[in-house]
CHARMM-style PDB file with segment names, atoms N, HN, CA, C and O in Angstrom:
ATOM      1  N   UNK     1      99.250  51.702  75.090  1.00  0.00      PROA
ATOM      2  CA  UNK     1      97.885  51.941  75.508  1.00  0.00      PROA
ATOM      3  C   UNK     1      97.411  50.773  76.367  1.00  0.00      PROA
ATOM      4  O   UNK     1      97.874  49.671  76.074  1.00  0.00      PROA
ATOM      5  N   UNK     2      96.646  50.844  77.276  1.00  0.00      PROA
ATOM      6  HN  UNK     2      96.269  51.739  77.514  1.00  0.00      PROA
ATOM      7  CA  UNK     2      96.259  50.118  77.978  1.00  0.00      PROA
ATOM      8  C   UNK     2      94.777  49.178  77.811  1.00  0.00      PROA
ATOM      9  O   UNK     2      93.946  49.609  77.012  1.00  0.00      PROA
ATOM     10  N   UNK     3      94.543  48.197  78.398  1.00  0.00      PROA
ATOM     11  HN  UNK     3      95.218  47.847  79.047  1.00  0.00      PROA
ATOM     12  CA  UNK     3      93.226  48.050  78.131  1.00  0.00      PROA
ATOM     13  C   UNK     3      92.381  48.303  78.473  1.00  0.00      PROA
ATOM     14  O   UNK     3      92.529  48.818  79.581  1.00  0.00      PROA
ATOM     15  N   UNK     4      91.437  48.266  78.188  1.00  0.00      PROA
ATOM     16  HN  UNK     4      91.317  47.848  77.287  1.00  0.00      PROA
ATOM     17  CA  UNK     4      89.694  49.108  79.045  1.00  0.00      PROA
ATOM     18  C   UNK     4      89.711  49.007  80.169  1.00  0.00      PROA
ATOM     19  O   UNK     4      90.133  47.856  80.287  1.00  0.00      PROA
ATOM     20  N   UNK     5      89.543  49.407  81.237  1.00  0.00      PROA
ATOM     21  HN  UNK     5      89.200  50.342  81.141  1.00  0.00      PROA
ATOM     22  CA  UNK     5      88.710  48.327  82.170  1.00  0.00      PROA
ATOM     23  C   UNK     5      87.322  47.788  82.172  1.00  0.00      PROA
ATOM     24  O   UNK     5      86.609  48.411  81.385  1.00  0.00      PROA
ATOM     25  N   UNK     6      86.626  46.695  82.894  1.00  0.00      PROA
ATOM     26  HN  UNK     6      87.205  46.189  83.534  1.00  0.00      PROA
ATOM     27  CA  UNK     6      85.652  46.758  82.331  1.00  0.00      PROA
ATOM     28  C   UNK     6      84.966  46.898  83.578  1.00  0.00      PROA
ATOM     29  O   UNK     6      85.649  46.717  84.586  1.00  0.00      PROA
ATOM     30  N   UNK     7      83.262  47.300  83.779  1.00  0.00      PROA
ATOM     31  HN  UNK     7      82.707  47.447  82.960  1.00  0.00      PROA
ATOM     32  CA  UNK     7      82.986  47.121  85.179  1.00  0.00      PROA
ATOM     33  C   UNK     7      83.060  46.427  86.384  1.00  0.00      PROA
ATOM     34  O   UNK     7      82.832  46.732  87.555  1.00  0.00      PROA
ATOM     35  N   UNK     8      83.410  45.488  85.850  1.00  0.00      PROA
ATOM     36  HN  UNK     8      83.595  45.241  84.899  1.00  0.00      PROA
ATOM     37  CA  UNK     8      83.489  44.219  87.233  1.00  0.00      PROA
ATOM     38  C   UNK     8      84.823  43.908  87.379  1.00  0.00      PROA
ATOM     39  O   UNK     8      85.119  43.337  88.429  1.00  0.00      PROA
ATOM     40  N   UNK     9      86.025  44.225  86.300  1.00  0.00      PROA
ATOM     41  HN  UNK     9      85.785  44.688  85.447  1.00  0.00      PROA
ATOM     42  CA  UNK     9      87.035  43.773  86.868  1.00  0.00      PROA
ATOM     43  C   UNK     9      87.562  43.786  88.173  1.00  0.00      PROA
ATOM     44  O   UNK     9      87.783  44.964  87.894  1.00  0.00      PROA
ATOM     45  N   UNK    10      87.910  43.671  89.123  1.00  0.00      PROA
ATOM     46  HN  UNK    10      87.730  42.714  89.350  1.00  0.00      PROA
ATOM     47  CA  UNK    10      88.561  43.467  90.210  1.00  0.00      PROA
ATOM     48  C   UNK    10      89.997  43.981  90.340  1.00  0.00      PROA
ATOM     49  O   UNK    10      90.332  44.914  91.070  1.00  0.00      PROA
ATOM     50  N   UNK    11      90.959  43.134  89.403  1.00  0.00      PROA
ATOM     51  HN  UNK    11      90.687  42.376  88.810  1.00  0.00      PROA
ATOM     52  CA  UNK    11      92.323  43.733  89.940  1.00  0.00      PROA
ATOM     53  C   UNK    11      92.843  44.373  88.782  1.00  0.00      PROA
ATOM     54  O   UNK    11      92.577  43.830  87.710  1.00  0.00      PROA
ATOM     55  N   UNK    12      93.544  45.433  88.765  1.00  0.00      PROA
ATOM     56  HN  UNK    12      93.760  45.874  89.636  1.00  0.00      PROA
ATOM     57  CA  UNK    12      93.895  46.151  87.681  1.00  0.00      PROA
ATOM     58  C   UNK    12      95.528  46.089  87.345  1.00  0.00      PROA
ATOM     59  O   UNK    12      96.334  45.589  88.129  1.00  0.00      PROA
ATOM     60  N   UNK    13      95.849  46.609  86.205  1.00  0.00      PROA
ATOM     61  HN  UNK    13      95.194  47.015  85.568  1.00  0.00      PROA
ATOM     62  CA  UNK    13      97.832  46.133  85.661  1.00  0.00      PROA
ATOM     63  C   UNK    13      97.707  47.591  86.589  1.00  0.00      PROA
ATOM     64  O   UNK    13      96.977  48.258  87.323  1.00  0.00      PROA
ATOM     65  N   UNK    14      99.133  47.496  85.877  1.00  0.00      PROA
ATOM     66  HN  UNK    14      99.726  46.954  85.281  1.00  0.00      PROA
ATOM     67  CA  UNK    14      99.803  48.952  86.965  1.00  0.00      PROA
ATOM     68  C   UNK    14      99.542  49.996  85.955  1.00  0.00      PROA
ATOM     69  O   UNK    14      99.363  51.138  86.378  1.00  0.00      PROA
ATOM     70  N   UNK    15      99.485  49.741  84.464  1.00  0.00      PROA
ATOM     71  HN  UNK    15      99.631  48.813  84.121  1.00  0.00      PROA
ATOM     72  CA  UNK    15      98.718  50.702  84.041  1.00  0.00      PROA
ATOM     73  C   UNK    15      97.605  51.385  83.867  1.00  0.00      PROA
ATOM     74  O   UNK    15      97.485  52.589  83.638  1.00  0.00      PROA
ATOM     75  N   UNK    16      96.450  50.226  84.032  1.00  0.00      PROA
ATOM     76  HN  UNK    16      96.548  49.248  84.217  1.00  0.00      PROA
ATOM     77  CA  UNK    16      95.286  50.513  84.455  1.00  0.00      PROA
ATOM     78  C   UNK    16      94.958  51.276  85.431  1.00  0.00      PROA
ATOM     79  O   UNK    16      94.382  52.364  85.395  1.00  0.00      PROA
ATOM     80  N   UNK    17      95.396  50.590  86.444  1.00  0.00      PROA
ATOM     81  HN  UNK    17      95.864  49.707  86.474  1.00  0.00      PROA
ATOM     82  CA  UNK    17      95.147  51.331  88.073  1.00  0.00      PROA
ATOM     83  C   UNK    17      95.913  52.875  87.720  1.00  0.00      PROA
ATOM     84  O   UNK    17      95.227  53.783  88.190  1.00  0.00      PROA
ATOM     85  N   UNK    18      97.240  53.413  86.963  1.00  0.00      PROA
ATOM     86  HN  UNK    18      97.796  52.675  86.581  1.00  0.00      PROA
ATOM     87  CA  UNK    18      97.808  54.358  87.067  1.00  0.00      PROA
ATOM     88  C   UNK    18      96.598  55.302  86.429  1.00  0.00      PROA
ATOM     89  O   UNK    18      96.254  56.400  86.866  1.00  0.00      PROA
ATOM     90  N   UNK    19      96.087  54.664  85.389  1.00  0.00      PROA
ATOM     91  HN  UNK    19      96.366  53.771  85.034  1.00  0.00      PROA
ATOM     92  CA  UNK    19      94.710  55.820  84.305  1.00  0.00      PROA
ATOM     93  C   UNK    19      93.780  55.919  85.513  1.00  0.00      PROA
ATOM     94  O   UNK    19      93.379  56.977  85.999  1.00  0.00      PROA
ATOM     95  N   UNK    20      93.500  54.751  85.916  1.00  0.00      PROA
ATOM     96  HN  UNK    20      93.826  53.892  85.521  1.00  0.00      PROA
ATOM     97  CA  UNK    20      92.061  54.934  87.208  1.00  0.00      PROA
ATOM     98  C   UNK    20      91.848  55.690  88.019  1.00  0.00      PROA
ATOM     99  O   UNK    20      90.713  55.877  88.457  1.00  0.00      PROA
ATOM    100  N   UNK    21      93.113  56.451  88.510  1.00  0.00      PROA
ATOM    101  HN  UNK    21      94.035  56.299  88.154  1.00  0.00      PROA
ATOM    102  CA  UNK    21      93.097  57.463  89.660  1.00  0.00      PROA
ATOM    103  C   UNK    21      93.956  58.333  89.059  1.00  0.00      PROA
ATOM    104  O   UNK    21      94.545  59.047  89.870  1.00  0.00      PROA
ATOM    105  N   UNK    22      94.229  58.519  87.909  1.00  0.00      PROA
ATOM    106  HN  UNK    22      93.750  57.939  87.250  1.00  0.00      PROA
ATOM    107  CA  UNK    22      94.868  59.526  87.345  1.00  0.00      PROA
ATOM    108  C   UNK    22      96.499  59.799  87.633  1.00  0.00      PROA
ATOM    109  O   UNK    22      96.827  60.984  87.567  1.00  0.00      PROA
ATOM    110  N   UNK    23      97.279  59.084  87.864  1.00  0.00      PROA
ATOM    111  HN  UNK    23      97.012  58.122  87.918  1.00  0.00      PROA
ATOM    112  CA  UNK    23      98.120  58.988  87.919  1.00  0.00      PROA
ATOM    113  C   UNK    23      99.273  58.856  86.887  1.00  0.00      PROA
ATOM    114  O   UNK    23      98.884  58.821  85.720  1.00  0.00      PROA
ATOM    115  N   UNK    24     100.666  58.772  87.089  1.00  0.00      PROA
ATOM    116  HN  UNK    24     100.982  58.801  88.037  1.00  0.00      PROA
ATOM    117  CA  UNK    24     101.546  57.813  86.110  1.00  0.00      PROA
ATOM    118  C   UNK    24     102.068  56.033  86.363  1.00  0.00      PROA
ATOM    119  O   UNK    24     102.256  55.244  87.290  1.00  0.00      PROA
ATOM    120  N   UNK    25     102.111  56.068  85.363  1.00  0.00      PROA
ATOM    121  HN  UNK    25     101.958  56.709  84.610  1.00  0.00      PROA
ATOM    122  CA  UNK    25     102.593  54.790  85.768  1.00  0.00      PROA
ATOM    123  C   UNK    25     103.941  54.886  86.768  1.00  0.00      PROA
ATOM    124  O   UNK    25     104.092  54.124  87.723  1.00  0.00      PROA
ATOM    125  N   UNK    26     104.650  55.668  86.496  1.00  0.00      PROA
ATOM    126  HN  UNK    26     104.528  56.287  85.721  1.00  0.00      PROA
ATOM    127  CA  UNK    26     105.720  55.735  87.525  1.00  0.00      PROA
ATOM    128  C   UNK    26     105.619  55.732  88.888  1.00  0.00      PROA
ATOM    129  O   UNK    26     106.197  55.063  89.745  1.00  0.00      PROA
ATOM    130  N   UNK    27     104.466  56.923  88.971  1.00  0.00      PROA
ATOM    131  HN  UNK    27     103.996  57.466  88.275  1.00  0.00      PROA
ATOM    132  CA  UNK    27     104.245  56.913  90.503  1.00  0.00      PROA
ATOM    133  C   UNK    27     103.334  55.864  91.193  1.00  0.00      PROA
ATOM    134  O   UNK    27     103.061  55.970  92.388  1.00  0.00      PROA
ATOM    135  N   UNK    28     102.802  54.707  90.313  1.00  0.00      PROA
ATOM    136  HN  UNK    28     103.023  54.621  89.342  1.00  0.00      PROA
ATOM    137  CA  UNK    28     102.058  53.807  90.888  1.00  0.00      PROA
ATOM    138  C   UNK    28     103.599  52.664  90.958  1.00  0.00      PROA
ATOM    139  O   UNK    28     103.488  52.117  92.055  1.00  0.00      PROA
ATOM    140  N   UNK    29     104.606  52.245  90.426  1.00  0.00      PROA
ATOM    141  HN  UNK    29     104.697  52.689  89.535  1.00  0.00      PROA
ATOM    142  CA  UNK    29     105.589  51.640  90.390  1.00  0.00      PROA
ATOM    143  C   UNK    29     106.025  52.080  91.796  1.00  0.00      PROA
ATOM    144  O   UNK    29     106.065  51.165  92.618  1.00  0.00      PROA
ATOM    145  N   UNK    30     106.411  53.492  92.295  1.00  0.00      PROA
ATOM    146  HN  UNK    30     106.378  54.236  91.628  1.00  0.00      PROA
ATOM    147  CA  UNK    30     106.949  53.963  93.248  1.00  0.00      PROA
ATOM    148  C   UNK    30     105.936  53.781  94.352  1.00  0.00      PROA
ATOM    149  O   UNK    30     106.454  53.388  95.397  1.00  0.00      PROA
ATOM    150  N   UNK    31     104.856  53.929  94.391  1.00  0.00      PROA
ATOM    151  HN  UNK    31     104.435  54.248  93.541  1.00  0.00      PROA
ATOM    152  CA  UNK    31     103.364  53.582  95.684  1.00  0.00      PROA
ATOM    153  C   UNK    31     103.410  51.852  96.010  1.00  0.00      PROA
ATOM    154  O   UNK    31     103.326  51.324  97.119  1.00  0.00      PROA
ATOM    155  N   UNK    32     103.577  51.152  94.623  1.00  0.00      PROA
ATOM    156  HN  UNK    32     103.645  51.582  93.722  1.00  0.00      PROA
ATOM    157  CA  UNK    32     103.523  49.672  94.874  1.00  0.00      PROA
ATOM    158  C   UNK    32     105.226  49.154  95.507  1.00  0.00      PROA
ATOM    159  O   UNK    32     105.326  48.079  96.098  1.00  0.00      PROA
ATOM    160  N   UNK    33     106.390  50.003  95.301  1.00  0.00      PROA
ATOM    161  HN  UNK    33     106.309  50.876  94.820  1.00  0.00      PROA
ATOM    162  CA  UNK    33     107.915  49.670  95.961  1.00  0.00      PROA
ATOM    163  C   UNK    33     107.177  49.432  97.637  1.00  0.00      PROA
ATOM    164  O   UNK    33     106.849  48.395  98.214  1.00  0.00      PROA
ATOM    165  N   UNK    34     107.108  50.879  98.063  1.00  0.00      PROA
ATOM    166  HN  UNK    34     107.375  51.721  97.594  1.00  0.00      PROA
ATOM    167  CA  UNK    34     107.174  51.176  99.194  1.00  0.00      PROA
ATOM    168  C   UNK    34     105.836  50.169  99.618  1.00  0.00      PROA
ATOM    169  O   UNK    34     106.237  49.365 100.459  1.00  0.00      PROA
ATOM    170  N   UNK    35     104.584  49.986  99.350  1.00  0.00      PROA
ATOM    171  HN  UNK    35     104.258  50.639  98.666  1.00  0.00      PROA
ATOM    172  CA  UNK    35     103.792  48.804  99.874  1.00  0.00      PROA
ATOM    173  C   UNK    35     104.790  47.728 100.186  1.00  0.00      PROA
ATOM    174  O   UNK    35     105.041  47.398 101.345  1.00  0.00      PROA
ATOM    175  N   UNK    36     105.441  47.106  98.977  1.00  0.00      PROA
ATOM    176  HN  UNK    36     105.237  47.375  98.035  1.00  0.00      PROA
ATOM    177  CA  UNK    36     106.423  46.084  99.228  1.00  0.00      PROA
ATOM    178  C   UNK    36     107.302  45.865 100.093  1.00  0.00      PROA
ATOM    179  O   UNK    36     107.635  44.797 100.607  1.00  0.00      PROA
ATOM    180  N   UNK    37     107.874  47.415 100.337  1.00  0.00      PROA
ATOM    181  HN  UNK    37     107.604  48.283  99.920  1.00  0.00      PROA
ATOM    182  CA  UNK    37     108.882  47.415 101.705  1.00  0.00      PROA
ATOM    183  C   UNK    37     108.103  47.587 103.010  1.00  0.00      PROA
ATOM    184  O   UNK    37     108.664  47.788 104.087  1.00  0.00      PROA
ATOM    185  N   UNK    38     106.546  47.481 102.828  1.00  0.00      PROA
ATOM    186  HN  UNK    38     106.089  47.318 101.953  1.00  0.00      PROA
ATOM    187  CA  UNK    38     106.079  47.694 104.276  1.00  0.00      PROA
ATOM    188  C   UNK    38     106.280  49.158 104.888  1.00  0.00      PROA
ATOM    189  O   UNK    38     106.164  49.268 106.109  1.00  0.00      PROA
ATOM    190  N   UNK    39     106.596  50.373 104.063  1.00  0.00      PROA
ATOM    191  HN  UNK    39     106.690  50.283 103.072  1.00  0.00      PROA
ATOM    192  CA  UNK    39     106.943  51.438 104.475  1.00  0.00      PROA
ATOM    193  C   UNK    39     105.301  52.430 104.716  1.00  0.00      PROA
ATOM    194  O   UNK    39     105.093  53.142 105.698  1.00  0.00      PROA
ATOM    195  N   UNK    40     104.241  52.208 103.474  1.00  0.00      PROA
ATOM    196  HN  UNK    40     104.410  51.630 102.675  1.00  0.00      PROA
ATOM    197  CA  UNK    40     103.361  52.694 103.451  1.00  0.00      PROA
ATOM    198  C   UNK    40     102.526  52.282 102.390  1.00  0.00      PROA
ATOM    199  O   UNK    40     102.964  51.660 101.422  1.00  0.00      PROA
ATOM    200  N   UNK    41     100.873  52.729 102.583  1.00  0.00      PROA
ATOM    201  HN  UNK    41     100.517  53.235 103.369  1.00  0.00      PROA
ATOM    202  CA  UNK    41     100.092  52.394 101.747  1.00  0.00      PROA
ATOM    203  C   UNK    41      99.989  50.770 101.902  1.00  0.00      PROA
ATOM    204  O   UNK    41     100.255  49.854 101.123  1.00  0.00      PROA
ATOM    205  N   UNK    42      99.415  50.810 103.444  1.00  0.00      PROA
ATOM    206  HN  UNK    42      99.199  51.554 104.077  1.00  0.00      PROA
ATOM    207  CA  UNK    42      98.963  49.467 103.780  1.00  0.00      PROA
ATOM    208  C   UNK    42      97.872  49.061 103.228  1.00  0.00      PROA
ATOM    209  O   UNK    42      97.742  47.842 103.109  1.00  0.00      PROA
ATOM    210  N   UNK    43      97.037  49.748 102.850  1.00  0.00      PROA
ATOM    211  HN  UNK    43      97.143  50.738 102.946  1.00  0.00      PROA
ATOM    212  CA  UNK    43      95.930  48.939 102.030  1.00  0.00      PROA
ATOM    213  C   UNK    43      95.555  48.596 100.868  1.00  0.00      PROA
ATOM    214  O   UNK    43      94.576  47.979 100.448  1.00  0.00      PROA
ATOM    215  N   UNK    44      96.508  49.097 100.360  1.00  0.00      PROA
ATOM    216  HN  UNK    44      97.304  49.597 100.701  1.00  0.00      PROA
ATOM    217  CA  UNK    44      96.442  48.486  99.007  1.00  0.00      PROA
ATOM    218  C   UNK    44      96.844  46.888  98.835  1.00  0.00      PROA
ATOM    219  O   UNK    44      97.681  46.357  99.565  1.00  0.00      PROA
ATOM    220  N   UNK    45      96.181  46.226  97.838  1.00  0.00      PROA
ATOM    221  HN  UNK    45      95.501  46.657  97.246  1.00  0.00      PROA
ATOM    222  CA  UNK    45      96.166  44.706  98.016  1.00  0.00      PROA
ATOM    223  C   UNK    45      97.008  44.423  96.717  1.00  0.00      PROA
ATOM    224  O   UNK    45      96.431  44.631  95.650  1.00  0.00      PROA
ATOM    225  N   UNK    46      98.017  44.071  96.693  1.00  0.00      PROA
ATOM    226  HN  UNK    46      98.485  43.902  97.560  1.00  0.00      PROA
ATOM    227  CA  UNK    46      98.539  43.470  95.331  1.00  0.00      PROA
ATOM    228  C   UNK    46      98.872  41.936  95.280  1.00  0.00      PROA
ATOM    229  O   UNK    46      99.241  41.396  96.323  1.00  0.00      PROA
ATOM    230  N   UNK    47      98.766  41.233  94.169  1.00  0.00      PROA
ATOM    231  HN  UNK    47      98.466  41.672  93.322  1.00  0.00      PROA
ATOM    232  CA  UNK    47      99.187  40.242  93.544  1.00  0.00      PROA
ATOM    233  C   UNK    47      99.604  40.039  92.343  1.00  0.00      PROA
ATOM    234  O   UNK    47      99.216  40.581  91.309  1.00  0.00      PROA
ATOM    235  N   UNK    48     100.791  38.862  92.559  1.00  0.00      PROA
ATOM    236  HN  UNK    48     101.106  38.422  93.400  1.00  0.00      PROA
ATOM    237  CA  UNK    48     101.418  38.354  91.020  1.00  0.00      PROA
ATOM    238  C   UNK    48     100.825  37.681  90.291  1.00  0.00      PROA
ATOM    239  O   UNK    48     100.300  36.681  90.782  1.00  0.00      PROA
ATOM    240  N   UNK    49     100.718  37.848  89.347  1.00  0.00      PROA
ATOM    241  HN  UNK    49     101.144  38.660  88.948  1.00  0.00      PROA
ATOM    242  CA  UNK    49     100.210  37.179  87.568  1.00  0.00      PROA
ATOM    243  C   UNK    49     101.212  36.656  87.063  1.00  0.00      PROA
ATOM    244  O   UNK    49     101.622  37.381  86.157  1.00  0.00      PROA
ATOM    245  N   UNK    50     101.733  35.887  87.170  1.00  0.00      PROA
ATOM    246  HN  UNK    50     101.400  35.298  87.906  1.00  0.00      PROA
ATOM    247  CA  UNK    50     103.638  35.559  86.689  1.00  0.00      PROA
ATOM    248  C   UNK    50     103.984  36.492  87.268  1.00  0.00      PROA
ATOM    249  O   UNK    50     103.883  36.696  88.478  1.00  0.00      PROA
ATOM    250  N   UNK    51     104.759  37.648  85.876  1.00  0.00      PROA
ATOM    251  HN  UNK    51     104.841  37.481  84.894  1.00  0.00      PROA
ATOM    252  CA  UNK    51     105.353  38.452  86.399  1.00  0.00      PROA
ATOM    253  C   UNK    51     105.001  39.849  86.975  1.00  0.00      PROA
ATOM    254  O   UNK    51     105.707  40.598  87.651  1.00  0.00      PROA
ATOM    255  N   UNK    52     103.567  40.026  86.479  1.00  0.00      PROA
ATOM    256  HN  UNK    52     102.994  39.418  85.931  1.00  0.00      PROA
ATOM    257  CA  UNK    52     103.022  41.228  86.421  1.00  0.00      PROA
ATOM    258  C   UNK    52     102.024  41.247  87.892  1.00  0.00      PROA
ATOM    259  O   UNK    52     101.411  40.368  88.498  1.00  0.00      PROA
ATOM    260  N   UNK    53     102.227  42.766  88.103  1.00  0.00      PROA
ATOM    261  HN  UNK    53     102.725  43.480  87.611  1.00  0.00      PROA
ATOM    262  CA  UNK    53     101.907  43.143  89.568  1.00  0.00      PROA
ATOM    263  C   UNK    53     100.319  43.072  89.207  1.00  0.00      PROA
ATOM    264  O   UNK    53     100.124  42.426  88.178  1.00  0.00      PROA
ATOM    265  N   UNK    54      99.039  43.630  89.868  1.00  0.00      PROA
ATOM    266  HN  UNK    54      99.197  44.155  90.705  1.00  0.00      PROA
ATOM    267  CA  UNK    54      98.354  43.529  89.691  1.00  0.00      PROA
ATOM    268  C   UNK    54      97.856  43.989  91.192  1.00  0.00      PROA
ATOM    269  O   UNK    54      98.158  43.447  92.256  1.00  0.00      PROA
ATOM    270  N   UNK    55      97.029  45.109  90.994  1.00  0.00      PROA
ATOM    271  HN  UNK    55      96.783  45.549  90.130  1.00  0.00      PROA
ATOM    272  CA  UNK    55      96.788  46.123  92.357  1.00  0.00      PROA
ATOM    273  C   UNK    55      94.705  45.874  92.249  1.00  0.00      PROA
ATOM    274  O   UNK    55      94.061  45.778  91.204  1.00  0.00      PROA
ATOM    275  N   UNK    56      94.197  45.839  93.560  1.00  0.00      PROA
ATOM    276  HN  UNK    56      94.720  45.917  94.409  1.00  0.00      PROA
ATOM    277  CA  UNK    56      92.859  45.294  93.908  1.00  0.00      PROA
ATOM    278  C   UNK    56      92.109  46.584  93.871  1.00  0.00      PROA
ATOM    279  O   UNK    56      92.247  47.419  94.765  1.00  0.00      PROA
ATOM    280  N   UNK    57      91.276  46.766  92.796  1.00  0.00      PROA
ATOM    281  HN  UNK    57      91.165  46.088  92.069  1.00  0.00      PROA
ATOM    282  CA  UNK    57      90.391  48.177  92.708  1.00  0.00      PROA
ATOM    283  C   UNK    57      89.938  48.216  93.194  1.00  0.00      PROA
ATOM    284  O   UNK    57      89.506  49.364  93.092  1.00  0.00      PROA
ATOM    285  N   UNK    58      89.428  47.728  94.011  1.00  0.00      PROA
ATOM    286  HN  UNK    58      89.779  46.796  94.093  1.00  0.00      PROA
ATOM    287  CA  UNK    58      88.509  47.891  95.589  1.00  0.00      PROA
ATOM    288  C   UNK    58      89.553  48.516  96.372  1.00  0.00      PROA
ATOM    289  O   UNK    58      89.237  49.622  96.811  1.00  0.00      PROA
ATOM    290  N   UNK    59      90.773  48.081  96.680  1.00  0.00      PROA
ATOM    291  HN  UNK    59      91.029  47.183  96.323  1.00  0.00      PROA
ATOM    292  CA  UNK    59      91.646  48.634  97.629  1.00  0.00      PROA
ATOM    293  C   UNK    59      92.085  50.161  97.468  1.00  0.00      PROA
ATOM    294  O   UNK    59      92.143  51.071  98.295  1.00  0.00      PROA
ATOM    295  N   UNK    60      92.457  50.099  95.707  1.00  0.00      PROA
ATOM    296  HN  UNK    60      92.410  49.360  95.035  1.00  0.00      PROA
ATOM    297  CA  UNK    60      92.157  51.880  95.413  1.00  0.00      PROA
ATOM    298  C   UNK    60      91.469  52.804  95.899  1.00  0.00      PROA
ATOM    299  O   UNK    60      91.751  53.839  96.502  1.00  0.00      PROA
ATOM    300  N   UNK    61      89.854  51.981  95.345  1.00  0.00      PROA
ATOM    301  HN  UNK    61      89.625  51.139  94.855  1.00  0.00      PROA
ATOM    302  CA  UNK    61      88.944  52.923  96.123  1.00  0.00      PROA
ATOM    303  C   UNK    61      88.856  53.111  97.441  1.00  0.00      PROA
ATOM    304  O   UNK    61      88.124  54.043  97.773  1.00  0.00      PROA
ATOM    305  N   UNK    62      89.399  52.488  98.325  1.00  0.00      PROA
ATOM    306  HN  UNK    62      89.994  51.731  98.055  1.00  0.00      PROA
ATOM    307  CA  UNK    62      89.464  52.639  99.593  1.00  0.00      PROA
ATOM    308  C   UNK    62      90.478  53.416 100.188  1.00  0.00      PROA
ATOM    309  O   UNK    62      90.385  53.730 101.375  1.00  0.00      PROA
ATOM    310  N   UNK    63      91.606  53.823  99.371  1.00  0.00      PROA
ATOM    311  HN  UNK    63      91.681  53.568  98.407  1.00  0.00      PROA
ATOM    312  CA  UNK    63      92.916  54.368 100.328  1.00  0.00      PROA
ATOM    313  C   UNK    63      92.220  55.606 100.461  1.00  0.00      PROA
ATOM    314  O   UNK    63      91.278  55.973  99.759  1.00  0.00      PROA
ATOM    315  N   UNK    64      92.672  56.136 101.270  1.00  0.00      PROA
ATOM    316  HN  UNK    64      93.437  55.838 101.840  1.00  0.00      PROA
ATOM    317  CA  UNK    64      92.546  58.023 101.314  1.00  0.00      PROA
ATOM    318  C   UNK    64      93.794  58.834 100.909  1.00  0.00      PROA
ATOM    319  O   UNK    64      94.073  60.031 100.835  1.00  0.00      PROA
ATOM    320  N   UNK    65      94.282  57.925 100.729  1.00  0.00      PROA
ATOM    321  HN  UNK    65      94.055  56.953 100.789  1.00  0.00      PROA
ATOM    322  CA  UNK    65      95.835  58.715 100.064  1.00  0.00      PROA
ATOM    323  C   UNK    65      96.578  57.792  99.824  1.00  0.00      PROA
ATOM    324  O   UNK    65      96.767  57.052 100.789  1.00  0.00      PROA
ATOM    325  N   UNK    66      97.501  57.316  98.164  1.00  0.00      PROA
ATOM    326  HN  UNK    66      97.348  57.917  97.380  1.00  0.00      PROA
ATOM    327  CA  UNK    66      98.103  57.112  97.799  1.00  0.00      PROA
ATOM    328  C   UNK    66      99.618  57.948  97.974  1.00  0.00      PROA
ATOM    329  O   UNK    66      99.828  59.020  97.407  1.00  0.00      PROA
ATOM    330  N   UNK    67     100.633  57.257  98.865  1.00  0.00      PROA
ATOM    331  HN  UNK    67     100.463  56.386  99.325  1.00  0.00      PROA
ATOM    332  CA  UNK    67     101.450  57.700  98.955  1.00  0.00      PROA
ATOM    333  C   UNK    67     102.868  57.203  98.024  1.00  0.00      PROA
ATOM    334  O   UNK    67     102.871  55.977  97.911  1.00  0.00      PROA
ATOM    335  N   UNK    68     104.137  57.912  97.297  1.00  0.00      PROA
ATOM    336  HN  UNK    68     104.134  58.908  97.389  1.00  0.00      PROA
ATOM    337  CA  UNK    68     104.456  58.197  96.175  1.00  0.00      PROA
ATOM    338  C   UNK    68     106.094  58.398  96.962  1.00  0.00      PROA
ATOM    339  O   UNK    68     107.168  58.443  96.361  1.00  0.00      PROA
ATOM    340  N   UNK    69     105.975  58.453  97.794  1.00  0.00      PROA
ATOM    341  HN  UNK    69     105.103  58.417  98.282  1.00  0.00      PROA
ATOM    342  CA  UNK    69     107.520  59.232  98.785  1.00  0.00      PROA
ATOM    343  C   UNK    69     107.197  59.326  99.611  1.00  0.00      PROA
ATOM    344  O   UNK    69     106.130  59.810  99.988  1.00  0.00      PROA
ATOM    345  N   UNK    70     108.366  58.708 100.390  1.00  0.00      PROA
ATOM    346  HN  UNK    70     109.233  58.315 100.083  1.00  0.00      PROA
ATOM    347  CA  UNK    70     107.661  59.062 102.279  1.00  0.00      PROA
ATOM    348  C   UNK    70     109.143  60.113 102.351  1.00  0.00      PROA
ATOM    349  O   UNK    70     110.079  60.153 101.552  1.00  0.00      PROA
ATOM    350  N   UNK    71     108.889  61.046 103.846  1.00  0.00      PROA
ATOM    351  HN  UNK    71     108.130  61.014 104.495  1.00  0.00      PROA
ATOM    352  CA  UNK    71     110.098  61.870 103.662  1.00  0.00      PROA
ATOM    353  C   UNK    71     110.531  61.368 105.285  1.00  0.00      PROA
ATOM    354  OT1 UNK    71     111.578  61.765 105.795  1.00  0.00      PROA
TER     355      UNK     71
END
C-alpha cells in the first residue's frame, strides 16, 4: 500500500503517481524507461531519492498523454 498523498506534496514514488492518474505501477515503470531513454514523455520531471525514482506532480498534471509504448 502506498502512502497518502498529501496536498502540497510535490513529487510523488512511482506508486503514488501510478494511484494518481490511475494507472499501474508497471506502466508508470515503463512511461518513466522511455523518459529515460529520451524516446518520449518529455515532460515529465523525475528525480533520484537514493534509489528511488520520484516523478513531479505538477508535471503529471501537465502531460496530455502519458505514453506506455511507442510503436
Amino acid at each position: 500500500m502506498n502512502k497518502p498523498i498529501s496536498p502540497t506534496q510535490g513529487w510523488l514514488s512511482i506508486g503514488q503517481a501510478a494511484d494518481y492518474i490511475g494507472m499501474s505501477r508497471k506502466s508508470i515503470d515503463k512511461a518513466v524507461k522511455l523518459k529515460e531513454q529520451n524516446l518520449c514523455n518529455d515532460t515529465l520531471r523525475i528525480k533520484y531519492v537514493g534509489n528511488e525514482k520520484r516523478i513531479s506532480r505538477k508535471s503529471i498534471d501537465e502531460s496530455i498523454r502519458i505514453a506506455t509504448t511507442i510503436k
